[in-house]
Short mmCIF file of N, CA and C in Angstrom, two decimals:
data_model
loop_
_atom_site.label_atom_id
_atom_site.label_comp_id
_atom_site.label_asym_id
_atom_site.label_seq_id
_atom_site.Cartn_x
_atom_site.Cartn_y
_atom_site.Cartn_z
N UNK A 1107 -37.00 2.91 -6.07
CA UNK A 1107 -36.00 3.56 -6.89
C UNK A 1107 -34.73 3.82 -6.09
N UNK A 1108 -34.80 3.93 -4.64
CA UNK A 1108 -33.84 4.55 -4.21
C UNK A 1108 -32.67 3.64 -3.56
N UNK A 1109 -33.44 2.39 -3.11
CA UNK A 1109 -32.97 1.00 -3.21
C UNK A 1109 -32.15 0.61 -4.58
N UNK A 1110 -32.90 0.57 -5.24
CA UNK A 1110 -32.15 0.78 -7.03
C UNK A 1110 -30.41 0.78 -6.83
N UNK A 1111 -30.57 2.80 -6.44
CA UNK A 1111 -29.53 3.35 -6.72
C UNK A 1111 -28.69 2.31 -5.92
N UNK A 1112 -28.83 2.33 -4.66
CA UNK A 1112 -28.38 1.62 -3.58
C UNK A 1112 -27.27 0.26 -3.79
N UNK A 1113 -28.29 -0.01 -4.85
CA UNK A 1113 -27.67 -1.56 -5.53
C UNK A 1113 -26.91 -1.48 -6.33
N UNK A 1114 -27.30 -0.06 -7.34
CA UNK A 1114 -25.92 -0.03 -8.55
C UNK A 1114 -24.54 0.45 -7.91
N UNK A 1115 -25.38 1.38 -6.76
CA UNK A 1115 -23.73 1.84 -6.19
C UNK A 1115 -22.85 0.75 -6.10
N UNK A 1116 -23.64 -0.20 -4.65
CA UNK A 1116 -23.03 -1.10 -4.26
C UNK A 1116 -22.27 -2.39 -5.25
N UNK A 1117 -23.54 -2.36 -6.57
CA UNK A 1117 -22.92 -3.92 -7.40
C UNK A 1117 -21.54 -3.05 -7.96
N UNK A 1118 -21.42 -1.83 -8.51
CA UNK A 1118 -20.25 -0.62 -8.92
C UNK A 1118 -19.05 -1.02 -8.14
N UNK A 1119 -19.00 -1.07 -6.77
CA UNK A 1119 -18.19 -1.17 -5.72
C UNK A 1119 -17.77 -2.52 -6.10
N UNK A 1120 -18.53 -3.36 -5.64
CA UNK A 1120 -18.23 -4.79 -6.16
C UNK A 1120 -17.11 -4.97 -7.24
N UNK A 1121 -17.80 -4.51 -8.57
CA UNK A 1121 -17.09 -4.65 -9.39
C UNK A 1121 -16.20 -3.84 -9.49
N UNK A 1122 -15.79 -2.89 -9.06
CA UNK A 1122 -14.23 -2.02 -8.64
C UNK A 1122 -13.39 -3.14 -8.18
N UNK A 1123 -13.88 -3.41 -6.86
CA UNK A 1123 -13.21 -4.07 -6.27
C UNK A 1123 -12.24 -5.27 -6.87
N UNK A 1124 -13.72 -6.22 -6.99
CA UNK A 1124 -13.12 -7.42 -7.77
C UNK A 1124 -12.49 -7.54 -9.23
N UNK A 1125 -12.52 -6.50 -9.57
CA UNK A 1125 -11.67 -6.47 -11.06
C UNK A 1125 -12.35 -6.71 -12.04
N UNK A 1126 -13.45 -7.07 -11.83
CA UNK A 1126 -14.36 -7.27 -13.11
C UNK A 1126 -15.26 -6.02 -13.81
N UNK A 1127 -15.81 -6.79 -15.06
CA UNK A 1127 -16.07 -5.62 -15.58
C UNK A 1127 -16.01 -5.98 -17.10
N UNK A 1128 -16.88 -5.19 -17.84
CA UNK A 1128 -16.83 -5.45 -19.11
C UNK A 1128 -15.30 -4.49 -20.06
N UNK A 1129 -15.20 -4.90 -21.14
CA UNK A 1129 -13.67 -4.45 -22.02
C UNK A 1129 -14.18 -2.94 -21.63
N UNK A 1130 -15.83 -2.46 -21.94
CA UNK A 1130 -15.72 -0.88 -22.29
C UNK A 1130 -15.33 0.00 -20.55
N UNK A 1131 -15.25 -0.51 -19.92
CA UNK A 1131 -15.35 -0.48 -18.22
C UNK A 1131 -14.17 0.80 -18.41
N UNK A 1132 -14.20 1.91 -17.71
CA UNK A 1132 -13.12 2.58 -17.30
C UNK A 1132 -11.95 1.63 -16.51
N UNK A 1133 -10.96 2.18 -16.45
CA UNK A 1133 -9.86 1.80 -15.83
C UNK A 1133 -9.67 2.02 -14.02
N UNK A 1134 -10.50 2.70 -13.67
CA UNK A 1134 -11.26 2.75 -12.13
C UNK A 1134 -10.84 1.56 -11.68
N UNK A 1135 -9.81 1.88 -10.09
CA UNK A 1135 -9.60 0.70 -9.18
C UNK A 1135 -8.05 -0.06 -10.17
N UNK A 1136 -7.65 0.26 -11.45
CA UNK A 1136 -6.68 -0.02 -11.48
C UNK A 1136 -5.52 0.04 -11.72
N UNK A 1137 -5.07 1.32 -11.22
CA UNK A 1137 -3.96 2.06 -11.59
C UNK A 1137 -2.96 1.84 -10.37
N UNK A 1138 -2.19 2.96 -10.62
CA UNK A 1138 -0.87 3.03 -9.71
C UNK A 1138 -1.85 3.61 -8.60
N UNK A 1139 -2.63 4.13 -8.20
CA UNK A 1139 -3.24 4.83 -7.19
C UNK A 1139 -4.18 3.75 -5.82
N UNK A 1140 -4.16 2.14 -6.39
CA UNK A 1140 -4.91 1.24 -5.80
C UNK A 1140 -4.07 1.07 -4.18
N UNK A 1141 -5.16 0.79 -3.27
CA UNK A 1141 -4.68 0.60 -2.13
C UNK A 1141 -3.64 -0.19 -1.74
N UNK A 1142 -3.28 -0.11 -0.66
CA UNK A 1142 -1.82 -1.19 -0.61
C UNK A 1142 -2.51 -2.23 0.29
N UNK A 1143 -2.27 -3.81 0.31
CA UNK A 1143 -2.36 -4.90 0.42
C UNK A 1143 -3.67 -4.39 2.24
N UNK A 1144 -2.73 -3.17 2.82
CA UNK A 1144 -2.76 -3.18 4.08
C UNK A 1144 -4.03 -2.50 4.60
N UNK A 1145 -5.23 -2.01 3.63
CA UNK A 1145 -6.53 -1.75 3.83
C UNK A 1145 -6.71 -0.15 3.47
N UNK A 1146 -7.79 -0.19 4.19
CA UNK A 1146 -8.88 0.56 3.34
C UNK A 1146 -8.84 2.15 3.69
N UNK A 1147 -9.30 2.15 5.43
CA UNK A 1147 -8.94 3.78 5.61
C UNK A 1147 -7.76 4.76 5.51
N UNK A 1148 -6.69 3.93 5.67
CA UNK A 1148 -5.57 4.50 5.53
C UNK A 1148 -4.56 4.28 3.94
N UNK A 1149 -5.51 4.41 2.87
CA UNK A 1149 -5.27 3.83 2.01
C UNK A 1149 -4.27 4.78 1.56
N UNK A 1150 -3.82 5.08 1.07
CA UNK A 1150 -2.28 5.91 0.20
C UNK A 1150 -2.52 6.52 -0.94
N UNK A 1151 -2.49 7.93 -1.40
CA UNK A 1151 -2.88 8.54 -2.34
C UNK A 1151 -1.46 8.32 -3.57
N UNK A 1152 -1.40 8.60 -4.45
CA UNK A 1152 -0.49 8.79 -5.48
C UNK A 1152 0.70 9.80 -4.75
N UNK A 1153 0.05 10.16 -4.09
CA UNK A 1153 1.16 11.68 -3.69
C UNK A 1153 1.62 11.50 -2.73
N UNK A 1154 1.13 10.26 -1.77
CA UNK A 1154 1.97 9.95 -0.13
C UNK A 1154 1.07 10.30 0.53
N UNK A 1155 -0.16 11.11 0.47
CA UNK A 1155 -1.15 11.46 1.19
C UNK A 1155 -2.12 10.28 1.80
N UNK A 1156 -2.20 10.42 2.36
CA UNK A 1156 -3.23 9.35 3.43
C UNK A 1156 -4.70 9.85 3.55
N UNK A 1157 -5.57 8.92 2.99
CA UNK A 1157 -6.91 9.50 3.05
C UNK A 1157 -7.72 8.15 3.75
N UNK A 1158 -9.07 9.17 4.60
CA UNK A 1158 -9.64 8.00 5.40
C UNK A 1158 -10.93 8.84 5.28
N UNK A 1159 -12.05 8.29 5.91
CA UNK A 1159 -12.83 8.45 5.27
C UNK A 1159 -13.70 9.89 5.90
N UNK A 1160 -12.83 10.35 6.95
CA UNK A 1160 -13.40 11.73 6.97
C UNK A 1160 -12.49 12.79 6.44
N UNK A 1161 -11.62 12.54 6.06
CA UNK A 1161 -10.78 13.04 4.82
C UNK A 1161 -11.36 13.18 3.51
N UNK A 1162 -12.23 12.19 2.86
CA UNK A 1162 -12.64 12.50 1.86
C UNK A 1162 -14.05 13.05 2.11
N UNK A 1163 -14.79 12.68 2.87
CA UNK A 1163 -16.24 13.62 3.28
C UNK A 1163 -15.78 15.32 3.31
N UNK A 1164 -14.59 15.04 4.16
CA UNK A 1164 -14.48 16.47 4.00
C UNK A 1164 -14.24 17.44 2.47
N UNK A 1165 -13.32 16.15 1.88
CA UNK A 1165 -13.17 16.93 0.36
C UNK A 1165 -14.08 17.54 -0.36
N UNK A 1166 -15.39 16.81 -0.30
CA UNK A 1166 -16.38 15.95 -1.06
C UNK A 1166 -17.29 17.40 -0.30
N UNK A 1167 -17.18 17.92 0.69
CA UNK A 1167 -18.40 19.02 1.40
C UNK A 1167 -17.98 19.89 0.64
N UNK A 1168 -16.51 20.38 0.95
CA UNK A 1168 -16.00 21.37 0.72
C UNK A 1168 -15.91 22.01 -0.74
N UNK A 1169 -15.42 20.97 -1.87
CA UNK A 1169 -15.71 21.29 -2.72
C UNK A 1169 -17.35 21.70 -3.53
N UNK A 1170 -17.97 20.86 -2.43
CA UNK A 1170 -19.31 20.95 -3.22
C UNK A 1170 -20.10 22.34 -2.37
N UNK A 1171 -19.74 22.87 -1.03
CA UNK A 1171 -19.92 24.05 -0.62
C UNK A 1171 -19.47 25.30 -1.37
N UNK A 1172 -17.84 24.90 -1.47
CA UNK A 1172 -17.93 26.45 -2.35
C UNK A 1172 -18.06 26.65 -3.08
N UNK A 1173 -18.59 25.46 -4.38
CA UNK A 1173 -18.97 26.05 -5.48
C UNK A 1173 -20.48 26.03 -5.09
N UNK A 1174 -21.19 26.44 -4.21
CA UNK A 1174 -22.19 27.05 -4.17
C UNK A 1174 -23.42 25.88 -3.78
N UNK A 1175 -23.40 24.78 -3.53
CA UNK A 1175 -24.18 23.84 -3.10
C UNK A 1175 -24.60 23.74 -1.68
N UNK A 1176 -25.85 23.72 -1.25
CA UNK A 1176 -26.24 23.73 0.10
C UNK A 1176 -26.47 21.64 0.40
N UNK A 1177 -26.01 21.21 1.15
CA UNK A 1177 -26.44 19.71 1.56
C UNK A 1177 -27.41 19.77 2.04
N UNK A 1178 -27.85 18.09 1.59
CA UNK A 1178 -29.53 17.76 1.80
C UNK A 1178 -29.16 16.03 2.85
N UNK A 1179 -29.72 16.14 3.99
CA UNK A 1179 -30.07 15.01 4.42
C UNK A 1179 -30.42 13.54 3.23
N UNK A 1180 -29.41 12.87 3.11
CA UNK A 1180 -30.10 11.65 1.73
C UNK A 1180 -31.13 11.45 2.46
N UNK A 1181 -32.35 10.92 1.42
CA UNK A 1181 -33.51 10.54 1.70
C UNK A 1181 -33.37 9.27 2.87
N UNK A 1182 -32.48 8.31 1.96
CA UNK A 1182 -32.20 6.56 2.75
C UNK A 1182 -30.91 7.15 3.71
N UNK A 1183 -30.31 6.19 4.66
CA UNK A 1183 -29.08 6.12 5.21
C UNK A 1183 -28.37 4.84 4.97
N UNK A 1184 -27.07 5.39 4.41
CA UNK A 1184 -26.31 4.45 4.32
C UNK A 1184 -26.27 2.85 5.03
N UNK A 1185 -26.10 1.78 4.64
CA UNK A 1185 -26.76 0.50 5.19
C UNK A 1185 -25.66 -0.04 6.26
N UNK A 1186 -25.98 -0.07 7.71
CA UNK A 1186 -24.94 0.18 8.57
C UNK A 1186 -23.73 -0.97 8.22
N UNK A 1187 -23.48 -1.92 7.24
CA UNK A 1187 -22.36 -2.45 7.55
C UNK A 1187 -21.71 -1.62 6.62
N UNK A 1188 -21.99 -0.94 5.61
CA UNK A 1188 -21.63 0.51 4.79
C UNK A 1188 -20.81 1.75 5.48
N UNK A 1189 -21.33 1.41 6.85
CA UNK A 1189 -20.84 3.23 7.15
C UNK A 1189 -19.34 3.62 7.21
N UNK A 1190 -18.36 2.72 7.52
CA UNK A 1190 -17.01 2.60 7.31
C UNK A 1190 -16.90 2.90 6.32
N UNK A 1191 -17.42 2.24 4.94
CA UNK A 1191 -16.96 2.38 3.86
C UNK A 1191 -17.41 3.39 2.61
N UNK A 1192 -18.47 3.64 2.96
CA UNK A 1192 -19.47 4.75 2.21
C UNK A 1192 -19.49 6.14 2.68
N UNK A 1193 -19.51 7.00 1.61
CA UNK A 1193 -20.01 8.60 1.70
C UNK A 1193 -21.07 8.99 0.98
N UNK A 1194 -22.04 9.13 1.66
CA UNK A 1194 -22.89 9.88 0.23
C UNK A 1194 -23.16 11.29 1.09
N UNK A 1195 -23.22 12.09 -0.20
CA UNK A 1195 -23.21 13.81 -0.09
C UNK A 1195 -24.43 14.28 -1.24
N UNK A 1196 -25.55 14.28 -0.71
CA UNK A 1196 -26.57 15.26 -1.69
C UNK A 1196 -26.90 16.32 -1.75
N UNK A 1197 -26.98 16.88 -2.82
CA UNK A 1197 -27.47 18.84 -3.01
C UNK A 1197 -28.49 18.78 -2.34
N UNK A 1198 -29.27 19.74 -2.18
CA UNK A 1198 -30.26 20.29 -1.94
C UNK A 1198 -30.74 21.27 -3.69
N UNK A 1199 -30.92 20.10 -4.79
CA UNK A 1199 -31.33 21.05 -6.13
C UNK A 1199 -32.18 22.01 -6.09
N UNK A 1200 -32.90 22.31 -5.03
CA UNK A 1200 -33.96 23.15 -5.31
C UNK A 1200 -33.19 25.07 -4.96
N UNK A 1201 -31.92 24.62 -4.07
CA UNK A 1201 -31.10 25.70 -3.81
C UNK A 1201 -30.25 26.44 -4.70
N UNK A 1202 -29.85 25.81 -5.53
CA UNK A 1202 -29.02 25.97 -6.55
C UNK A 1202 -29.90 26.60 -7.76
N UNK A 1203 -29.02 28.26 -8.21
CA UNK A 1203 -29.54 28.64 -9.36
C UNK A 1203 -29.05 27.96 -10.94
N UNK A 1204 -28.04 27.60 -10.69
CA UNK A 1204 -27.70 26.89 -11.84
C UNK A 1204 -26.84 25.64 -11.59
N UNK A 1205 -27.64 24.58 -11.17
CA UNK A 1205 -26.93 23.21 -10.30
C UNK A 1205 -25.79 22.41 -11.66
N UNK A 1206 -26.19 22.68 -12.68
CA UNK A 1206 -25.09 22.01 -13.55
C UNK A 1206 -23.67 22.73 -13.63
N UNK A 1207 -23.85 23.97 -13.80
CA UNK A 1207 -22.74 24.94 -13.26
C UNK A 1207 -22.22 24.74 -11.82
N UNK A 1208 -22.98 24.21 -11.30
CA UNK A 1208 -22.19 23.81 -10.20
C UNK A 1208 -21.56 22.59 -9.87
N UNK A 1209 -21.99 22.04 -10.66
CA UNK A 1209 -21.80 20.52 -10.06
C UNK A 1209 -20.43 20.29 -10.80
N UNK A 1210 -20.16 21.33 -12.34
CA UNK A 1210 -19.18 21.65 -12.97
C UNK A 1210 -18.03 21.41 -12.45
N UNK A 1211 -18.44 22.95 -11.64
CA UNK A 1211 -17.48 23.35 -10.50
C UNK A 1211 -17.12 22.56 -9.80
N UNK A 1212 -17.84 21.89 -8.79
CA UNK A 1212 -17.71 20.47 -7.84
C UNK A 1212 -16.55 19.97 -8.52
N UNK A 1213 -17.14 19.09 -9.51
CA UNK A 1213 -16.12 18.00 -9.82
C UNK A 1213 -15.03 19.02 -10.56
N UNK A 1214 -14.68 20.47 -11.02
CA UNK A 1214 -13.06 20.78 -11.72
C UNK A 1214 -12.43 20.69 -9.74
N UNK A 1215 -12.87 21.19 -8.67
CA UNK A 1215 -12.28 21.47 -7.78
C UNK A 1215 -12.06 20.31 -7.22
N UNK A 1216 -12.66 18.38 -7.03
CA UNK A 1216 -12.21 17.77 -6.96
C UNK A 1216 -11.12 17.33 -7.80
N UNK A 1217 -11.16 17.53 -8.88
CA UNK A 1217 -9.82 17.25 -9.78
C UNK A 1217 -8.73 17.91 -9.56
N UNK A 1218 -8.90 19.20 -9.32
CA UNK A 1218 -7.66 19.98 -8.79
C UNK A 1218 -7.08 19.43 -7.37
N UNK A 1219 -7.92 19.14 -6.75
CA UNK A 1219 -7.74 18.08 -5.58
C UNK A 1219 -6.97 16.95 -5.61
N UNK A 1220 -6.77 16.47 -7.04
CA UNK A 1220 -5.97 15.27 -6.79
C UNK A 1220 -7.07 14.06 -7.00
N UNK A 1221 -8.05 14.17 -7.20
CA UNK A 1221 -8.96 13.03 -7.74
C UNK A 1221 -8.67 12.93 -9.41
N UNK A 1222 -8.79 11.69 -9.69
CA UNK A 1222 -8.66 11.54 -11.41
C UNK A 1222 -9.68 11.24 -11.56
N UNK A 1223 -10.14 11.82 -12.82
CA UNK A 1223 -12.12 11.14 -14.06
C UNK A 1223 -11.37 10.06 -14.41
N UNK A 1224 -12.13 9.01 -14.05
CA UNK A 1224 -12.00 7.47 -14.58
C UNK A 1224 -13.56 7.40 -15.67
N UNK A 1225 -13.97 8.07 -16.00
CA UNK A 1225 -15.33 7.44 -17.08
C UNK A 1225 -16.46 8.83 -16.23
N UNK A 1226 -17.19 8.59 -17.95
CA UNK A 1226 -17.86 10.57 -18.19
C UNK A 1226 -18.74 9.75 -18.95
N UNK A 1227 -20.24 10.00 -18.33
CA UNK A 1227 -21.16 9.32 -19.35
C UNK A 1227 -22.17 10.55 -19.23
N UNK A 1228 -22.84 10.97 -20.63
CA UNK A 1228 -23.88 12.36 -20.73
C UNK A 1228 -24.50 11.62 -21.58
N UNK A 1229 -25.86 11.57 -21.21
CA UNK A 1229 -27.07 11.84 -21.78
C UNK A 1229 -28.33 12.33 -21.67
N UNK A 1230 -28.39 13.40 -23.19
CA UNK A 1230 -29.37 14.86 -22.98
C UNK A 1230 -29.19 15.59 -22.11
N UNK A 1231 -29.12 16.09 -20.77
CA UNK A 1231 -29.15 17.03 -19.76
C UNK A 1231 -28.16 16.11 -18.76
N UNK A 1232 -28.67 14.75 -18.65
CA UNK A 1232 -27.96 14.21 -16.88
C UNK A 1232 -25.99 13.73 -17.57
N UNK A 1233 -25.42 13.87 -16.55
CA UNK A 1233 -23.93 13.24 -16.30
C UNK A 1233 -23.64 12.42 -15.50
N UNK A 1234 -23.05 11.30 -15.58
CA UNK A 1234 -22.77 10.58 -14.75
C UNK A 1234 -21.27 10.51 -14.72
N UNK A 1235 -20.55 10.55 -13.65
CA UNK A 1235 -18.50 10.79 -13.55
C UNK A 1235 -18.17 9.43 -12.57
N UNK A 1236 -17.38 8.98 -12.97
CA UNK A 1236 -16.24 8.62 -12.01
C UNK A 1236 -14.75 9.52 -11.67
N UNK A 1237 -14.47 8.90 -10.67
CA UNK A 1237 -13.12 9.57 -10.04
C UNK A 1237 -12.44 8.61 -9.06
N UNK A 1238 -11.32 9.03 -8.80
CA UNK A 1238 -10.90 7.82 -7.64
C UNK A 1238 -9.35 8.44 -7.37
N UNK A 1239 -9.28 8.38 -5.96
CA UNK A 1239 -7.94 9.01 -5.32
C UNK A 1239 -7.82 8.30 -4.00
N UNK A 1240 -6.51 7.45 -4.33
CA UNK A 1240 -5.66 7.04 -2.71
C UNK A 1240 -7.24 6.06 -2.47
N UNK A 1241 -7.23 5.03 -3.35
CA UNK A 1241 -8.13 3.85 -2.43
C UNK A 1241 -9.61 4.21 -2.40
N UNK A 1242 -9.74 5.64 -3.10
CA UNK A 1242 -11.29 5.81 -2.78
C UNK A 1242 -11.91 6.18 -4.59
N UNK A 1243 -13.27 5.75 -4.52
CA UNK A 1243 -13.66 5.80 -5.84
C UNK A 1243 -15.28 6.96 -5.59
N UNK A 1244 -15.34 8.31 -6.52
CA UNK A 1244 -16.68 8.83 -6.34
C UNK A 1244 -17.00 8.88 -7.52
N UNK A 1245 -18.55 8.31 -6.95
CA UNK A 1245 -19.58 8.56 -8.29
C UNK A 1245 -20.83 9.62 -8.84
N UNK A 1246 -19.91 10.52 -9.10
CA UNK A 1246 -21.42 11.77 -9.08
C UNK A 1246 -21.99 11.88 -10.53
N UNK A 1247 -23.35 12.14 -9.68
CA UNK A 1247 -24.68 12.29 -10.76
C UNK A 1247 -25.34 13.82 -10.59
N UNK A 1248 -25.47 13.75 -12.02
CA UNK A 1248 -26.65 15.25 -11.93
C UNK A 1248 -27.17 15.16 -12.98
N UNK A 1249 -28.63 15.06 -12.67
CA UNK A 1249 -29.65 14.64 -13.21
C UNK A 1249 -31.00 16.20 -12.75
N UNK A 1250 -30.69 17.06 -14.40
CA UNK A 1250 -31.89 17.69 -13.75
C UNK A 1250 -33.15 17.27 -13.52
N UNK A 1251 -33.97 17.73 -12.95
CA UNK A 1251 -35.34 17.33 -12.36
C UNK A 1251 -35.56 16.10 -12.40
N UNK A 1252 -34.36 15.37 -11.74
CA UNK A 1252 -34.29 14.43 -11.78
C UNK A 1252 -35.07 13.25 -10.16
N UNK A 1253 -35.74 13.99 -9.54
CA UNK A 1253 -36.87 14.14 -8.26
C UNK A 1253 -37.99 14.16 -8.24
N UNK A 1254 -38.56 13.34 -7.47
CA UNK A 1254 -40.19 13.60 -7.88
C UNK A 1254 -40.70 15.10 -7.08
N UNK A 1255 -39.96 15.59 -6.58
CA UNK A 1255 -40.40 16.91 -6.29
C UNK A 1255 -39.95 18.42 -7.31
N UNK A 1256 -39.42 17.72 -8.34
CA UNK A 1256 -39.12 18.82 -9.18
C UNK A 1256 -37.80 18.99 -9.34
N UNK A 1257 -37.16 19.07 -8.69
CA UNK A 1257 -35.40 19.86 -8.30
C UNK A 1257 -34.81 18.46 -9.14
N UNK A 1258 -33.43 19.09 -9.24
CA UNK A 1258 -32.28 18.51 -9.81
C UNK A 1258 -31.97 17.47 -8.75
N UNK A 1259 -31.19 16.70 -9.32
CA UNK A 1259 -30.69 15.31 -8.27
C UNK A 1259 -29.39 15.88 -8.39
N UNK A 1260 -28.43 16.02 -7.63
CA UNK A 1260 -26.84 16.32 -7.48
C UNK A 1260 -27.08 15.11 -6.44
N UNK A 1261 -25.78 14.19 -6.34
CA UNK A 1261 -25.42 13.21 -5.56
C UNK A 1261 -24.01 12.64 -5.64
N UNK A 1262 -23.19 12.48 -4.74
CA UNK A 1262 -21.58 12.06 -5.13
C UNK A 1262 -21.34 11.41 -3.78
N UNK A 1263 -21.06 9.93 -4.38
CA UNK A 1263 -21.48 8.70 -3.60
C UNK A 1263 -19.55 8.20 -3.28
N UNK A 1264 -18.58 7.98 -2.15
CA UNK A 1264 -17.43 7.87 -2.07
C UNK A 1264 -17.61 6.39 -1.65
N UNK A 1265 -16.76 5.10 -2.61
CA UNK A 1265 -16.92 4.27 -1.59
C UNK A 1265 -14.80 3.70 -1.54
N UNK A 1266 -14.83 3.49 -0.57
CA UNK A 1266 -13.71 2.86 -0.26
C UNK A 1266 -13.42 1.38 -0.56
N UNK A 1267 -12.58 1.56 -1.97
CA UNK A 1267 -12.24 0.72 -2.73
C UNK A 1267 -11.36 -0.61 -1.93
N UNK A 1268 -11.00 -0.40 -1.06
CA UNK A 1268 -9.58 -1.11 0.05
C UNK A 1268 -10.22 -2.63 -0.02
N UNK A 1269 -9.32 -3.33 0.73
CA UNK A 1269 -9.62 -5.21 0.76
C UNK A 1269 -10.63 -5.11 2.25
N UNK A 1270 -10.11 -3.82 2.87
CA UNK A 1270 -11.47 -4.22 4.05
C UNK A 1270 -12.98 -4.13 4.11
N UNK A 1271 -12.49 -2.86 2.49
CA UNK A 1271 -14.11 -2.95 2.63
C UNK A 1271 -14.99 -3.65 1.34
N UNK A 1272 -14.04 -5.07 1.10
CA UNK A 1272 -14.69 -5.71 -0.19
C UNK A 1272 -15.37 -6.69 0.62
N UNK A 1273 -15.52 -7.57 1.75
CA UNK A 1273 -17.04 -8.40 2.08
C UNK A 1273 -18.00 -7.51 2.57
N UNK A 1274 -17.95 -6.14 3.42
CA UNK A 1274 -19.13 -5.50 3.78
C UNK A 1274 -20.04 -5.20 2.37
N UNK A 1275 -19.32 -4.46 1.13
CA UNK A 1275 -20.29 -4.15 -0.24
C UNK A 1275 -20.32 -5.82 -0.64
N UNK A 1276 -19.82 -6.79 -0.73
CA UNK A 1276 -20.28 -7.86 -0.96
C UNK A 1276 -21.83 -8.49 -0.32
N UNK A 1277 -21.30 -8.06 0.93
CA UNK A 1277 -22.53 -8.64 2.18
C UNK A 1277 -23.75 -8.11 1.59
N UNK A 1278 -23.44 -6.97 1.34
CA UNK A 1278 -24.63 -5.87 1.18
C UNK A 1278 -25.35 -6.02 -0.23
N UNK A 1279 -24.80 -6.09 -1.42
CA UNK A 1279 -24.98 -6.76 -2.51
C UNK A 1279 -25.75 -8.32 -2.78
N UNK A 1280 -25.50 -9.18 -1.80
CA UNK A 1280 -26.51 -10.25 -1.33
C UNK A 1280 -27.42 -10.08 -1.06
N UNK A 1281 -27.50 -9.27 0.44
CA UNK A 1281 -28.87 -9.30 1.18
C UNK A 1281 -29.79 -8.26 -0.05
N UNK A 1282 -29.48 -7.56 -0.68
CA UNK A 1282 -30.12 -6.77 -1.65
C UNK A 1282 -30.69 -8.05 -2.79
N UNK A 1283 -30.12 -8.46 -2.57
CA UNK A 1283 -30.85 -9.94 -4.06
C UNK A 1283 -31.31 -10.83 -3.28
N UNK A 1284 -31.23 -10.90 -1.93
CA UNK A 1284 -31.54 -11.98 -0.91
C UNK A 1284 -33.09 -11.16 -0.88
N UNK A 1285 -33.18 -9.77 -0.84
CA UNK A 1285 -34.62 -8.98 -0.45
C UNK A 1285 -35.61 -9.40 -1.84
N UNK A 1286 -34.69 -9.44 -3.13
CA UNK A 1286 -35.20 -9.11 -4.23
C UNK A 1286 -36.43 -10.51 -4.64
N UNK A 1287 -35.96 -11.28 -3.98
CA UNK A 1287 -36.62 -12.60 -4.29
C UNK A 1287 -38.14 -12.67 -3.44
#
């Protein structure tokens, strides 16, 4: 399952990247906010701001600290030709008294941040968001008891949309269908 996720992130990225995508597809990766020709970490926010990728980890803690979220070690680690280009940040659901209220919170304080919702998908209890600021695209989920240990799944996955980091999620997107066979 966790491989799964791994793959939708990554095929997600992909298709950011490369422009594809079905008509109903959010507009993610193609606005005035897309990186400039000249790459990935130093990609250029709407506002002149420069974000790299401990710039947005940091966003991505911070907001999800003070609205009350404790971080959890991800189960997997990011797949090392990934680590340039990937953030992932997980709750710890079992900490949280009311993790949807928080995760609320999370994402209004990334928006006040300067991240835009590119696509809002709810069904019954779980949410799934996009967002994307200055070259970078996050995808958070909250899924109650959504764990085989009981607790809520909170997860908000950053990948860096830029031209440097479109063959590493490519690479990675292979060897994942290269395993699958």
């Amino acid at each position: 399952m966790r491989k799964m996720r791994w793959a939708a992130a990554a095929a997600g990225a992909v298709l950011l990247i490369a422009g594809c995508g079905s008509e109903s597809d959010s507009p993610q990766g193609r606005n005035g906010d897309a990186p400039s020709a000249g790459g990935s970490a130093t990609a250029k926010a709407g506002s002149g701001d420069s974000l790299d990728i401990e710039a947005v980890r940091k966003e991505i803690d911070a907001a999800a600290t003070t609205a009350g979220f404790t971080a959890r070690q991800p189960a997997d680690d990011i797949p090392p030709g990934l680590k340039s280009c990937t953030i992932r940040w997980q709750a710890d659901g079992g900490k949280s008294t009311d993790s949807r209220k928080t995760y609320d919170v999370t994402i209004a304080t990334l928006i006040k941040g300067g991240w835009k919702e590119r696509g809002r998908a709810e069904e019954k209890q779980s949410v799934t968001m996009t967002m994307d600021k200055g070259g970078w695209n996050i995808m958070a989920w909250h899924h109650p008891q959504g764990r085989v240990d009981g607790t809520d799944w909170i997860s908000f996955i950053a990948n860096d949309t830029g031209p440097a980091c479109e063959k590493p999620f490519q690479q990675d997107l292979a060897d994942k269908t290269t395993n699958k066979q």
